[in-house]
Backbone as numpy.savetxt, mean C-alpha at the origin, in Angstrom:
# Nx Ny Nz CAx CAy CAz Cx Cy Cz
-2.96 9.26 14.65 -2.14 9.27 13.46 -1.93 7.85 12.94
-1.74 6.92 13.85 -1.51 5.54 13.42 -2.77 4.95 12.80
-3.92 5.30 13.31 -5.18 4.83 12.72 -5.35 5.38 11.30
-4.94 6.60 11.09 -5.00 7.18 9.75 -4.07 6.49 8.79
-2.87 6.14 9.25 -1.92 5.40 8.40 -2.47 4.03 8.05
-3.18 3.41 8.96 -3.71 2.07 8.74 -4.78 2.05 7.65
-5.37 3.19 7.34 -6.41 3.26 6.31 -5.86 3.53 4.92
-4.54 3.64 4.79 -3.95 3.83 3.46 -4.20 2.59 2.60
-4.27 2.75 1.28 -4.65 1.63 0.41 -3.54 0.65 0.07
-2.56 0.46 0.93 -1.54 -0.57 0.71 -2.12 -1.91 1.16
-1.80 -2.99 0.45 -2.47 -4.26 0.68 -2.20 -4.86 2.06
-1.11 -4.50 2.70 -0.82 -5.07 4.02 -1.49 -4.27 5.14
-2.15 -3.19 4.81 -2.87 -2.38 5.79 -4.37 -2.59 5.64
-5.13 -2.17 6.63 -6.58 -2.40 6.61 -7.28 -1.70 5.45
-6.83 -0.52 5.09 -7.43 0.19 3.97 -7.27 -0.58 2.67
-6.12 -1.18 2.47 -5.89 -1.98 1.27 -6.70 -3.25 1.25
-6.86 -3.86 2.42 -7.67 -5.08 2.48 -9.14 -4.77 2.20
-9.63 -3.66 2.73 -11.01 -3.26 2.47 -11.21 -2.94 0.99
-10.29 -2.19 0.43 -10.40 -1.83 -0.98 -10.33 -3.06 -1.88
-9.44 -4.01 -1.56 -9.32 -5.23 -2.35 -10.59 -6.06 -2.25
-11.18 -6.15 -1.07 -12.42 -6.91 -0.91 -13.54 -6.31 -1.74
-13.65 -5.01 -1.73 -14.68 -4.35 -2.54 -14.41 -4.54 -4.03
-13.13 -4.51 -4.42 -12.79 -4.69 -5.84 -13.08 -6.12 -6.29
-12.83 -7.10 -5.42 -13.14 -8.49 -5.78 -14.64 -8.65 -5.98
-15.43 -8.03 -5.13 -16.89 -8.15 -5.26 -17.41 -7.49 -6.52
-16.81 -6.38 -6.92 -17.34 -5.65 -8.07 -16.65 -6.00 -9.39
-15.34 -6.27 -9.36 -14.61 -6.48 -10.61 -14.15 -7.91 -10.84
-13.99 -8.67 -9.77 -13.45 -10.02 -9.88 -12.05 -10.08 -9.30
-11.52 -11.30 -9.11 -10.24 -11.45 -8.42 -9.01 -10.93 -9.19
-8.94 -11.17 -10.48 -7.75 -10.75 -11.23 -7.61 -9.23 -11.32
-8.64 -8.49 -11.70 -8.50 -7.02 -11.68 -8.25 -6.47 -10.28
-8.82 -7.10 -9.26 -8.60 -6.64 -7.89 -7.13 -6.81 -7.51
-6.51 -7.89 -7.93 -5.09 -8.10 -7.63 -4.23 -7.08 -8.35
-4.59 -6.75 -9.57 -3.83 -5.74 -10.33 -3.95 -4.36 -9.68
-5.14 -4.03 -9.24 -5.35 -2.75 -8.56 -4.56 -2.71 -7.25
-4.58 -3.81 -6.52 -3.85 -3.90 -5.25 -2.35 -3.72 -5.48
-1.82 -4.35 -6.51 -0.40 -4.22 -6.82 -0.05 -2.79 -7.19
-0.88 -2.15 -8.02 -0.62 -0.77 -8.43 -0.67 0.18 -7.23
-1.62 -0.02 -6.33 -1.72 0.85 -5.15 -0.56 0.62 -4.19
-0.10 -0.62 -4.09 1.08 -0.90 -3.25 2.28 -0.10 -3.74
2.54 -0.18 -5.04 3.70 0.53 -5.58 3.52 2.05 -5.50
2.29 2.52 -5.65 2.04 3.95 -5.52 2.33 4.42 -4.10
1.92 3.65 -3.10 2.21 4.01 -1.71 3.70 3.97 -1.41
4.38 2.95 -1.94 5.83 2.85 -1.74 6.53 4.07 -2.32
6.17 4.43 -3.55 6.79 5.59 -4.19 6.44 6.90 -3.49
5.19 7.01 -3.02 4.78 8.21 -2.31 5.61 8.40 -1.03
5.76 7.34 -0.26 6.53 7.44 0.97 8.01 7.70 0.70
8.54 7.09 -0.36 9.94 7.35 -0.70 10.14 8.81 -1.11
9.20 9.36 -1.87 9.29 10.78 -2.27 9.17 11.70 -1.07
8.27 11.37 -0.14 8.16 12.17 1.08 9.44 12.08 1.90
10.09 10.94 1.87 11.37 10.80 2.55 12.45 11.68 1.94
12.38 11.87 0.64 13.35 12.74 -0.03 13.13 14.21 0.32
11.91 14.55 0.73 11.62 15.94 1.09 12.15 16.31 2.47
12.84 15.39 3.12 13.44 15.73 4.40 12.85 15.02 5.60
11.98 14.05 5.38 11.39 13.28 6.48 11.88 11.84 6.39
13.01 11.52 7.01 13.57 10.17 6.88 12.69 9.07 7.44
11.76 9.40 8.33 10.88 8.37 8.86 9.95 7.81 7.78
9.68 8.61 6.75 8.86 8.10 5.66 9.58 7.02 4.87
10.92 7.09 4.83 11.69 6.03 4.19 11.47 4.69 4.89
11.32 4.73 6.21 11.06 3.49 6.95 9.71 2.89 6.55
8.69 3.73 6.41 7.40 3.23 5.94 7.52 2.66 4.54
8.25 3.34 3.69 8.44 2.87 2.32 9.15 1.52 2.31
10.19 1.39 3.12 10.94 0.13 3.18 10.07 -0.99 3.74
9.27 -0.68 4.75 8.41 -1.70 5.34 7.38 -2.21 4.32
6.77 -1.27 3.57 5.81 -1.68 2.55 6.48 -2.47 1.44
7.69 -2.08 1.07 8.42 -2.79 0.03 8.72 -4.22 0.45
9.17 -4.41 1.68 9.47 -5.75 2.18 8.19 -6.59 2.21
7.10 -6.01 2.67 5.83 -6.75 2.71 5.36 -7.12 1.31
5.56 -6.23 0.34 5.16 -6.51 -1.04 6.01 -7.62 -1.64
7.30 -7.61 -1.39 8.20 -8.63 -1.93 7.90 -9.98 -1.30
7.64 -10.02 -0.01 7.30 -11.28 0.65 6.00 -11.87 0.12
5.06 -11.00 -0.21 3.76 -11.47 -0.69 3.88 -12.11 -2.06
4.81 -11.61 -2.85 5.02 -12.21 -4.17 4.61 -11.42 -5.30
């Protein structure tokens, strides 16, 4: 389960790093950063919504991704 979570497209996880690397190669650095930012916020919102459905542990994932996104800038 943890390996599956690590492949999500958030920039602080391996899936996000892989996706960003591929986007830099194909689109360039600026569009890749925009895509990375959009996917980060999508993952944060997805986990927060799942937390509202009755799984409070998803709120922890959402908070962790939010803190990592804010620290990154």
